[in-house]
């Protein structure tokens, strides 16, 4: 069996970086070279990289009633002009981690309150993953929060007006939410990964 993940940071050399655009997110042009599996080094490689940073999401799960909390909101990245698919998506509560000293676990708790009115005191780290690292820098941190879904407003509307958020809360049986993943009705990466993780682990919390 060949070596797995045999290269590290020292095997990639950044030649130079250029900022192409800086707004809500930043777009960079990266020039680099890297070690090849043959043992040699590549020539200069140029890639555009969308720099988003880190994001945190919460799998809000009620182990007593076997419910999960999902939120629904419009996403411009899911809009397709010549398609009948809706750009309103069913998601987990989630938000960006501000650059600096912000803790992803605290972001998950904050977003749970802002987006769904859920007060979560303790969260457990589930997993962290890269989101589309071929052209985007974003690390996603998913946390589990055990909640009482009877204290959540099913059908309530949340979100910050200054961030143009219009978020609808849904309390859904875990089995139904996972079936929507299987059917492709839930098709955004954070929700798919989070609900798959829950399907593998929910029995530990019941």
mmCIF file with all atom_site columns, N, CA and C in Angstrom, residues 111-171:
data_model
loop_
_atom_site.group_PDB
_atom_site.id
_atom_site.type_symbol
_atom_site.label_atom_id
_atom_site.label_alt_id
_atom_site.label_comp_id
_atom_site.label_asym_id
_atom_site.label_entity_id
_atom_site.label_seq_id
_atom_site.pdbx_PDB_ins_code
_atom_site.Cartn_x
_atom_site.Cartn_y
_atom_site.Cartn_z
_atom_site.occupancy
_atom_site.B_iso_or_equiv
_atom_site.pdbx_formal_charge
_atom_site.auth_seq_id
_atom_site.auth_comp_id
_atom_site.auth_asym_id
_atom_site.auth_atom_id
_atom_site.pdbx_PDB_model_num
ATOM 1   N N  . UNK A 1 111 ? -25.212 31.978 16.395 1.00 0.00 ? 111 UNK A N  1
ATOM 2   C CA . UNK A 1 111 ? -26.050 31.862 15.203 1.00 0.00 ? 111 UNK A CA 1
ATOM 3   C C  . UNK A 1 111 ? -27.335 31.100 15.491 1.00 0.00 ? 111 UNK A C  1
ATOM 4   N N  . UNK A 1 112 ? -27.280 30.130 16.404 1.00 0.00 ? 112 UNK A N  1
ATOM 5   C CA . UNK A 1 112 ? -28.489 29.400 16.779 1.00 0.00 ? 112 UNK A CA 1
ATOM 6   C C  . UNK A 1 112 ? -29.541 30.351 17.344 1.00 0.00 ? 112 UNK A C  1
ATOM 7   N N  . UNK A 1 113 ? -29.090 31.311 18.139 1.00 0.00 ? 113 UNK A N  1
ATOM 8   C CA . UNK A 1 113 ? -30.034 32.280 18.717 1.00 0.00 ? 113 UNK A CA 1
ATOM 9   C C  . UNK A 1 113 ? -30.506 33.285 17.668 1.00 0.00 ? 113 UNK A C  1
ATOM 10  N N  . UNK A 1 114 ? -29.564 33.793 16.852 1.00 0.00 ? 114 UNK A N  1
ATOM 11  C CA . UNK A 1 114 ? -29.927 34.808 15.865 1.00 0.00 ? 114 UNK A CA 1
ATOM 12  C C  . UNK A 1 114 ? -30.831 34.252 14.768 1.00 0.00 ? 114 UNK A C  1
ATOM 13  N N  . UNK A 1 115 ? -30.572 33.014 14.340 1.00 0.00 ? 115 UNK A N  1
ATOM 14  C CA . UNK A 1 115 ? -31.289 32.467 13.191 1.00 0.00 ? 115 UNK A CA 1
ATOM 15  C C  . UNK A 1 115 ? -32.514 31.640 13.564 1.00 0.00 ? 115 UNK A C  1
ATOM 16  N N  . UNK A 1 116 ? -32.565 31.138 14.814 1.00 0.00 ? 116 UNK A N  1
ATOM 17  C CA . UNK A 1 116 ? -33.688 30.262 15.167 1.00 0.00 ? 116 UNK A CA 1
ATOM 18  C C  . UNK A 1 116 ? -34.228 30.488 16.564 1.00 0.00 ? 116 UNK A C  1
ATOM 19  N N  . UNK A 1 117 ? -33.675 31.444 17.288 1.00 0.00 ? 117 UNK A N  1
ATOM 20  C CA . UNK A 1 117 ? -34.164 31.717 18.636 1.00 0.00 ? 117 UNK A CA 1
ATOM 21  C C  . UNK A 1 117 ? -33.839 30.616 19.630 1.00 0.00 ? 117 UNK A C  1
ATOM 22  N N  . UNK A 1 118 ? -32.794 29.824 19.346 1.00 0.00 ? 118 UNK A N  1
ATOM 23  C CA . UNK A 1 118 ? -32.414 28.710 20.213 1.00 0.00 ? 118 UNK A CA 1
ATOM 24  C C  . UNK A 1 118 ? -31.280 29.141 21.137 1.00 0.00 ? 118 UNK A C  1
ATOM 25  N N  . UNK A 1 119 ? -31.477 28.939 22.433 1.00 0.00 ? 119 UNK A N  1
ATOM 26  C CA . UNK A 1 119 ? -30.415 29.190 23.392 1.00 0.00 ? 119 UNK A CA 1
ATOM 27  C C  . UNK A 1 119 ? -29.734 27.869 23.703 1.00 0.00 ? 119 UNK A C  1
ATOM 28  N N  . UNK A 1 120 ? -28.503 27.732 23.247 1.00 0.00 ? 120 UNK A N  1
ATOM 29  C CA . UNK A 1 120 ? -27.730 26.511 23.458 1.00 0.00 ? 120 UNK A CA 1
ATOM 30  C C  . UNK A 1 120 ? -26.568 26.843 24.385 1.00 0.00 ? 120 UNK A C  1
ATOM 31  N N  . UNK A 1 121 ? -26.496 26.147 25.524 1.00 0.00 ? 121 UNK A N  1
ATOM 32  C CA . UNK A 1 121 ? -25.433 26.433 26.488 1.00 0.00 ? 121 UNK A CA 1
ATOM 33  C C  . UNK A 1 121 ? -24.162 25.663 26.187 1.00 0.00 ? 121 UNK A C  1
ATOM 34  N N  . UNK A 1 122 ? -24.306 24.412 25.770 1.00 0.00 ? 122 UNK A N  1
ATOM 35  C CA . UNK A 1 122 ? -23.148 23.571 25.511 1.00 0.00 ? 122 UNK A CA 1
ATOM 36  C C  . UNK A 1 122 ? -23.232 22.970 24.111 1.00 0.00 ? 122 UNK A C  1
ATOM 37  N N  . UNK A 1 123 ? -22.115 22.936 23.422 1.00 0.00 ? 123 UNK A N  1
ATOM 38  C CA . UNK A 1 123 ? -22.063 22.281 22.117 1.00 0.00 ? 123 UNK A CA 1
ATOM 39  C C  . UNK A 1 123 ? -20.899 21.294 22.110 1.00 0.00 ? 123 UNK A C  1
ATOM 40  N N  . UNK A 1 124 ? -20.998 20.301 21.245 1.00 0.00 ? 124 UNK A N  1
ATOM 41  C CA . UNK A 1 124 ? -19.953 19.286 21.094 1.00 0.00 ? 124 UNK A CA 1
ATOM 42  C C  . UNK A 1 124 ? -19.459 19.308 19.658 1.00 0.00 ? 124 UNK A C  1
ATOM 43  N N  . UNK A 1 125 ? -18.145 19.347 19.481 1.00 0.00 ? 125 UNK A N  1
ATOM 44  C CA . UNK A 1 125 ? -17.598 19.366 18.135 1.00 0.00 ? 125 UNK A CA 1
ATOM 45  C C  . UNK A 1 125 ? -17.914 18.052 17.440 1.00 0.00 ? 125 UNK A C  1
ATOM 46  N N  . UNK A 1 126 ? -18.476 18.127 16.243 1.00 0.00 ? 126 UNK A N  1
ATOM 47  C CA . UNK A 1 126 ? -18.793 16.934 15.454 1.00 0.00 ? 126 UNK A CA 1
ATOM 48  C C  . UNK A 1 126 ? -17.671 16.647 14.458 1.00 0.00 ? 126 UNK A C  1
ATOM 49  N N  . UNK A 1 127 ? -17.410 17.595 13.556 1.00 0.00 ? 127 UNK A N  1
ATOM 50  C CA . UNK A 1 127 ? -16.327 17.433 12.585 1.00 0.00 ? 127 UNK A CA 1
ATOM 51  C C  . UNK A 1 127 ? -16.028 18.766 11.914 1.00 0.00 ? 127 UNK A C  1
ATOM 52  N N  . UNK A 1 128 ? -14.864 18.838 11.283 1.00 0.00 ? 128 UNK A N  1
ATOM 53  C CA . UNK A 1 128 ? -14.469 20.012 10.512 1.00 0.00 ? 128 UNK A CA 1
ATOM 54  C C  . UNK A 1 128 ? -14.036 19.551 9.127  1.00 0.00 ? 128 UNK A C  1
ATOM 55  N N  . UNK A 1 129 ? -14.428 20.291 8.104  1.00 0.00 ? 129 UNK A N  1
ATOM 56  C CA . UNK A 1 129 ? -14.139 19.889 6.729  1.00 0.00 ? 129 UNK A CA 1
ATOM 57  C C  . UNK A 1 129 ? -13.770 21.109 5.892  1.00 0.00 ? 129 UNK A C  1
ATOM 58  N N  . UNK A 1 130 ? -13.041 20.862 4.791  1.00 0.00 ? 130 UNK A N  1
ATOM 59  C CA . UNK A 1 130 ? -12.774 21.897 3.797  1.00 0.00 ? 130 UNK A CA 1
ATOM 60  C C  . UNK A 1 130 ? -13.944 21.961 2.826  1.00 0.00 ? 130 UNK A C  1
ATOM 61  N N  . UNK A 1 131 ? -14.324 23.170 2.456  1.00 0.00 ? 131 UNK A N  1
ATOM 62  C CA . UNK A 1 131 ? -15.381 23.374 1.472  1.00 0.00 ? 131 UNK A CA 1
ATOM 63  C C  . UNK A 1 131 ? -14.742 23.789 0.151  1.00 0.00 ? 131 UNK A C  1
ATOM 64  N N  . UNK A 1 132 ? -14.749 22.887 -0.843 1.00 0.00 ? 132 UNK A N  1
ATOM 65  C CA . UNK A 1 132 ? -14.262 23.158 -2.191 1.00 0.00 ? 132 UNK A CA 1
ATOM 66  C C  . UNK A 1 132 ? -12.857 23.761 -2.207 1.00 0.00 ? 132 UNK A C  1
ATOM 67  N N  . UNK A 1 133 ? -11.849 23.061 -1.647 1.00 0.00 ? 133 UNK A N  1
ATOM 68  C CA . UNK A 1 133 ? -10.504 23.639 -1.515 1.00 0.00 ? 133 UNK A CA 1
ATOM 69  C C  . UNK A 1 133 ? -9.746  23.795 -2.819 1.00 0.00 ? 133 UNK A C  1
ATOM 70  N N  . UNK A 1 134 ? -10.297 23.325 -3.942 1.00 0.00 ? 134 UNK A N  1
ATOM 71  C CA . UNK A 1 134 ? -9.629  23.539 -5.225 1.00 0.00 ? 134 UNK A CA 1
ATOM 72  C C  . UNK A 1 134 ? -9.615  25.001 -5.640 1.00 0.00 ? 134 UNK A C  1
ATOM 73  N N  . UNK A 1 135 ? -10.543 25.809 -5.130 1.00 0.00 ? 135 UNK A N  1
ATOM 74  C CA . UNK A 1 135 ? -10.576 27.218 -5.508 1.00 0.00 ? 135 UNK A CA 1
ATOM 75  C C  . UNK A 1 135 ? -11.129 28.124 -4.427 1.00 0.00 ? 135 UNK A C  1
ATOM 76  N N  . UNK A 1 136 ? -11.274 27.586 -3.216 1.00 0.00 ? 136 UNK A N  1
ATOM 77  C CA . UNK A 1 136 ? -11.891 28.368 -2.151 1.00 0.00 ? 136 UNK A CA 1
ATOM 78  C C  . UNK A 1 136 ? -11.242 28.032 -0.819 1.00 0.00 ? 136 UNK A C  1
ATOM 79  N N  . UNK A 1 137 ? -10.961 29.067 -0.012 1.00 0.00 ? 137 UNK A N  1
ATOM 80  C CA . UNK A 1 137 ? -10.456 28.843 1.335  1.00 0.00 ? 137 UNK A CA 1
ATOM 81  C C  . UNK A 1 137 ? -11.614 29.048 2.298  1.00 0.00 ? 137 UNK A C  1
ATOM 82  N N  . UNK A 1 138 ? -12.171 27.938 2.765  1.00 0.00 ? 138 UNK A N  1
ATOM 83  C CA . UNK A 1 138 ? -13.218 27.981 3.786  1.00 0.00 ? 138 UNK A CA 1
ATOM 84  C C  . UNK A 1 138 ? -13.174 26.674 4.573  1.00 0.00 ? 138 UNK A C  1
ATOM 85  N N  . UNK A 1 139 ? -13.025 26.794 5.872  1.00 0.00 ? 139 UNK A N  1
ATOM 86  C CA . UNK A 1 139 ? -13.023 25.646 6.781  1.00 0.00 ? 139 UNK A CA 1
ATOM 87  C C  . UNK A 1 139 ? -14.349 25.652 7.530  1.00 0.00 ? 139 UNK A C  1
ATOM 88  N N  . UNK A 1 140 ? -15.099 24.557 7.426  1.00 0.00 ? 140 UNK A N  1
ATOM 89  C CA . UNK A 1 140 ? -16.414 24.443 8.055  1.00 0.00 ? 140 UNK A CA 1
ATOM 90  C C  . UNK A 1 140 ? -16.315 23.633 9.336  1.00 0.00 ? 140 UNK A C  1
ATOM 91  N N  . UNK A 1 141 ? -16.803 24.179 10.443 1.00 0.00 ? 141 UNK A N  1
ATOM 92  C CA . UNK A 1 141 ? -16.807 23.492 11.729 1.00 0.00 ? 141 UNK A CA 1
ATOM 93  C C  . UNK A 1 141 ? -18.254 23.194 12.109 1.00 0.00 ? 141 UNK A C  1
ATOM 94  N N  . UNK A 1 142 ? -18.579 21.923 12.293 1.00 0.00 ? 142 UNK A N  1
ATOM 95  C CA . UNK A 1 142 ? -19.932 21.523 12.659 1.00 0.00 ? 142 UNK A CA 1
ATOM 96  C C  . UNK A 1 142 ? -19.963 21.067 14.103 1.00 0.00 ? 142 UNK A C  1
ATOM 97  N N  . UNK A 1 143 ? -20.985 21.526 14.828 1.00 0.00 ? 143 UNK A N  1
ATOM 98  C CA . UNK A 1 143 ? -21.148 21.207 16.236 1.00 0.00 ? 143 UNK A CA 1
ATOM 99  C C  . UNK A 1 143 ? -22.528 20.610 16.468 1.00 0.00 ? 143 UNK A C  1
ATOM 100 N N  . UNK A 1 144 ? -22.620 19.759 17.484 1.00 0.00 ? 144 UNK A N  1
ATOM 101 C CA . UNK A 1 144 ? -23.902 19.227 17.926 1.00 0.00 ? 144 UNK A CA 1
ATOM 102 C C  . UNK A 1 144 ? -24.361 20.002 19.147 1.00 0.00 ? 144 UNK A C  1
ATOM 103 N N  . UNK A 1 145 ? -25.626 20.431 19.119 1.00 0.00 ? 145 UNK A N  1
ATOM 104 C CA . UNK A 1 145 ? -26.230 21.062 20.280 1.00 0.00 ? 145 UNK A CA 1
ATOM 105 C C  . UNK A 1 145 ? -27.500 20.325 20.638 1.00 0.00 ? 145 UNK A C  1
ATOM 106 N N  . UNK A 1 146 ? -27.578 19.793 21.862 1.00 0.00 ? 146 UNK A N  1
ATOM 107 C CA . UNK A 1 146 ? -28.778 19.091 22.308 1.00 0.00 ? 146 UNK A CA 1
ATOM 108 C C  . UNK A 1 146 ? -29.776 20.110 22.834 1.00 0.00 ? 146 UNK A C  1
ATOM 109 N N  . UNK A 1 147 ? -30.998 20.051 22.331 1.00 0.00 ? 147 UNK A N  1
ATOM 110 C CA . UNK A 1 147 ? -31.988 21.077 22.626 1.00 0.00 ? 147 UNK A CA 1
ATOM 111 C C  . UNK A 1 147 ? -33.328 20.443 23.013 1.00 0.00 ? 147 UNK A C  1
ATOM 112 N N  . UNK A 1 148 ? -34.225 21.281 23.499 1.00 0.00 ? 148 UNK A N  1
ATOM 113 C CA . UNK A 1 148 ? -35.626 20.918 23.729 1.00 0.00 ? 148 UNK A CA 1
ATOM 114 C C  . UNK A 1 148 ? -36.426 21.616 22.630 1.00 0.00 ? 148 UNK A C  1
ATOM 115 N N  . UNK A 1 149 ? -36.873 20.861 21.633 1.00 0.00 ? 149 UNK A N  1
ATOM 116 C CA . UNK A 1 149 ? -37.534 21.485 20.482 1.00 0.00 ? 149 UNK A CA 1
ATOM 117 C C  . UNK A 1 149 ? -38.897 22.075 20.813 1.00 0.00 ? 149 UNK A C  1
ATOM 118 N N  . UNK A 1 150 ? -39.452 21.732 21.983 1.00 0.00 ? 150 UNK A N  1
ATOM 119 C CA . UNK A 1 150 ? -40.728 22.345 22.372 1.00 0.00 ? 150 UNK A CA 1
ATOM 120 C C  . UNK A 1 150 ? -40.542 23.814 22.731 1.00 0.00 ? 150 UNK A C  1
ATOM 121 N N  . UNK A 1 151 ? -39.295 24.219 22.953 1.00 0.00 ? 151 UNK A N  1
ATOM 122 C CA . UNK A 1 151 ? -39.000 25.616 23.284 1.00 0.00 ? 151 UNK A CA 1
ATOM 123 C C  . UNK A 1 151 ? -38.604 26.434 22.057 1.00 0.00 ? 151 UNK A C  1
ATOM 124 N N  . UNK A 1 152 ? -38.704 25.816 20.876 1.00 0.00 ? 152 UNK A N  1
ATOM 125 C CA . UNK A 1 152 ? -38.337 26.485 19.623 1.00 0.00 ? 152 UNK A CA 1
ATOM 126 C C  . UNK A 1 152 ? -39.614 26.824 18.862 1.00 0.00 ? 152 UNK A C  1
ATOM 127 N N  . UNK A 1 153 ? -39.665 28.007 18.294 1.00 0.00 ? 153 UNK A N  1
ATOM 128 C CA . UNK A 1 153 ? -40.865 28.449 17.577 1.00 0.00 ? 153 UNK A CA 1
ATOM 129 C C  . UNK A 1 153 ? -40.931 27.904 16.163 1.00 0.00 ? 153 UNK A C  1
ATOM 130 N N  . UNK A 1 154 ? -41.623 26.801 15.979 1.00 0.00 ? 154 UNK A N  1
ATOM 131 C CA . UNK A 1 154 ? -41.796 26.247 14.633 1.00 0.00 ? 154 UNK A CA 1
ATOM 132 C C  . UNK A 1 154 ? -42.569 27.238 13.769 1.00 0.00 ? 154 UNK A C  1
ATOM 133 N N  . UNK A 1 155 ? -42.011 27.611 12.626 1.00 0.00 ? 155 UNK A N  1
ATOM 134 C CA . UNK A 1 155 ? -42.651 28.600 11.762 1.00 0.00 ? 155 UNK A CA 1
ATOM 135 C C  . UNK A 1 155 ? -42.325 30.031 12.118 1.00 0.00 ? 155 UNK A C  1
ATOM 136 N N  . UNK A 1 156 ? -41.484 30.241 13.140 1.00 0.00 ? 156 UNK A N  1
ATOM 137 C CA . UNK A 1 156 ? -41.104 31.610 13.511 1.00 0.00 ? 156 UNK A CA 1
ATOM 138 C C  . UNK A 1 156 ? -40.076 32.147 12.523 1.00 0.00 ? 156 UNK A C  1
ATOM 139 N N  . UNK A 1 157 ? -39.972 33.465 12.459 1.00 0.00 ? 157 UNK A N  1
ATOM 140 C CA . UNK A 1 157 ? -39.075 34.129 11.519 1.00 0.00 ? 157 UNK A CA 1
ATOM 141 C C  . UNK A 1 157 ? -37.994 34.866 12.298 1.00 0.00 ? 157 UNK A C  1
ATOM 142 N N  . UNK A 1 158 ? -36.755 34.664 11.901 1.00 0.00 ? 158 UNK A N  1
ATOM 143 C CA . UNK A 1 158 ? -35.616 35.247 12.608 1.00 0.00 ? 158 UNK A CA 1
ATOM 144 C C  . UNK A 1 158 ? -34.630 35.838 11.605 1.00 0.00 ? 158 UNK A C  1
ATOM 145 N N  . UNK A 1 159 ? -33.480 36.287 12.145 1.00 0.00 ? 159 UNK A N  1
ATOM 146 C CA . UNK A 1 159 ? -32.434 36.868 11.310 1.00 0.00 ? 159 UNK A CA 1
ATOM 147 C C  . UNK A 1 159 ? -32.202 38.320 11.651 1.00 0.00 ? 159 UNK A C  1
ATOM 148 N N  . UNK A 1 160 ? -31.031 38.810 11.283 1.00 0.00 ? 160 UNK A N  1
ATOM 149 C CA . UNK A 1 160 ? -30.660 40.196 11.552 1.00 0.00 ? 160 UNK A CA 1
ATOM 150 C C  . UNK A 1 160 ? -31.043 41.085 10.373 1.00 0.00 ? 160 UNK A C  1
ATOM 151 N N  . UNK A 1 161 ? -31.786 42.131 10.644 1.00 0.00 ? 161 UNK A N  1
ATOM 152 C CA . UNK A 1 161 ? -32.230 43.031 9.578  1.00 0.00 ? 161 UNK A CA 1
ATOM 153 C C  . UNK A 1 161 ? -31.048 43.700 8.890  1.00 0.00 ? 161 UNK A C  1
ATOM 154 N N  . UNK A 1 162 ? -30.016 44.045 9.678  1.00 0.00 ? 162 UNK A N  1
ATOM 155 C CA . UNK A 1 162 ? -28.862 44.729 9.092  1.00 0.00 ? 162 UNK A CA 1
ATOM 156 C C  . UNK A 1 162 ? -28.055 43.819 8.173  1.00 0.00 ? 162 UNK A C  1
ATOM 157 N N  . UNK A 1 163 ? -28.276 42.515 8.265  1.00 0.00 ? 163 UNK A N  1
ATOM 158 C CA . UNK A 1 163 ? -27.619 41.565 7.371  1.00 0.00 ? 163 UNK A CA 1
ATOM 159 C C  . UNK A 1 163 ? -28.574 41.034 6.306  1.00 0.00 ? 163 UNK A C  1
ATOM 160 N N  . UNK A 1 164 ? -29.747 41.679 6.201  1.00 0.00 ? 164 UNK A N  1
ATOM 161 C CA . UNK A 1 164 ? -30.760 41.307 5.204  1.00 0.00 ? 164 UNK A CA 1
ATOM 162 C C  . UNK A 1 164 ? -31.166 39.842 5.318  1.00 0.00 ? 164 UNK A C  1
ATOM 163 N N  . UNK A 1 165 ? -31.269 39.350 6.551  1.00 0.00 ? 165 UNK A N  1
ATOM 164 C CA . UNK A 1 165 ? -31.645 37.958 6.780  1.00 0.00 ? 165 UNK A CA 1
ATOM 165 C C  . UNK A 1 165 ? -33.154 37.831 6.965  1.00 0.00 ? 165 UNK A C  1
ATOM 166 N N  . UNK A 1 166 ? -33.728 36.847 6.340  1.00 0.00 ? 166 UNK A N  1
ATOM 167 C CA . UNK A 1 166 ? -35.153 36.537 6.462  1.00 0.00 ? 166 UNK A CA 1
ATOM 168 C C  . UNK A 1 166 ? -35.239 35.013 6.564  1.00 0.00 ? 166 UNK A C  1
ATOM 169 N N  . UNK A 1 167 ? -35.295 34.506 7.790  1.00 0.00 ? 167 UNK A N  1
ATOM 170 C CA . UNK A 1 167 ? -35.066 33.095 8.057  1.00 0.00 ? 167 UNK A CA 1
ATOM 171 C C  . UNK A 1 167 ? -36.289 32.467 8.711  1.00 0.00 ? 167 UNK A C  1
ATOM 172 N N  . UNK A 1 168 ? -36.767 31.386 8.119  1.00 0.00 ? 168 UNK A N  1
ATOM 173 C CA . UNK A 1 168 ? -37.929 30.656 8.621  1.00 0.00 ? 168 UNK A CA 1
ATOM 174 C C  . UNK A 1 168 ? -37.463 29.378 9.312  1.00 0.00 ? 168 UNK A C  1
ATOM 175 N N  . UNK A 1 169 ? -38.010 29.131 10.516 1.00 0.00 ? 169 UNK A N  1
ATOM 176 C CA . UNK A 1 169 ? -37.599 27.992 11.331 1.00 0.00 ? 169 UNK A CA 1
ATOM 177 C C  . UNK A 1 169 ? -38.530 26.804 11.109 1.00 0.00 ? 169 UNK A C  1
ATOM 178 N N  . UNK A 1 170 ? -37.928 25.621 10.970 1.00 0.00 ? 170 UNK A N  1
ATOM 179 C CA . UNK A 1 170 ? -38.694 24.383 10.827 1.00 0.00 ? 170 UNK A CA 1
ATOM 180 C C  . UNK A 1 170 ? -38.217 23.363 11.862 1.00 0.00 ? 170 UNK A C  1
ATOM 181 N N  . UNK A 1 171 ? -39.141 22.762 12.573 1.00 0.00 ? 171 UNK A N  1
ATOM 182 C CA . UNK A 1 171 ? -38.840 21.628 13.439 1.00 0.00 ? 171 UNK A CA 1
ATOM 183 C C  . UNK A 1 171 ? -39.262 20.374 12.686 1.00 0.00 ? 171 UNK A C  1
#
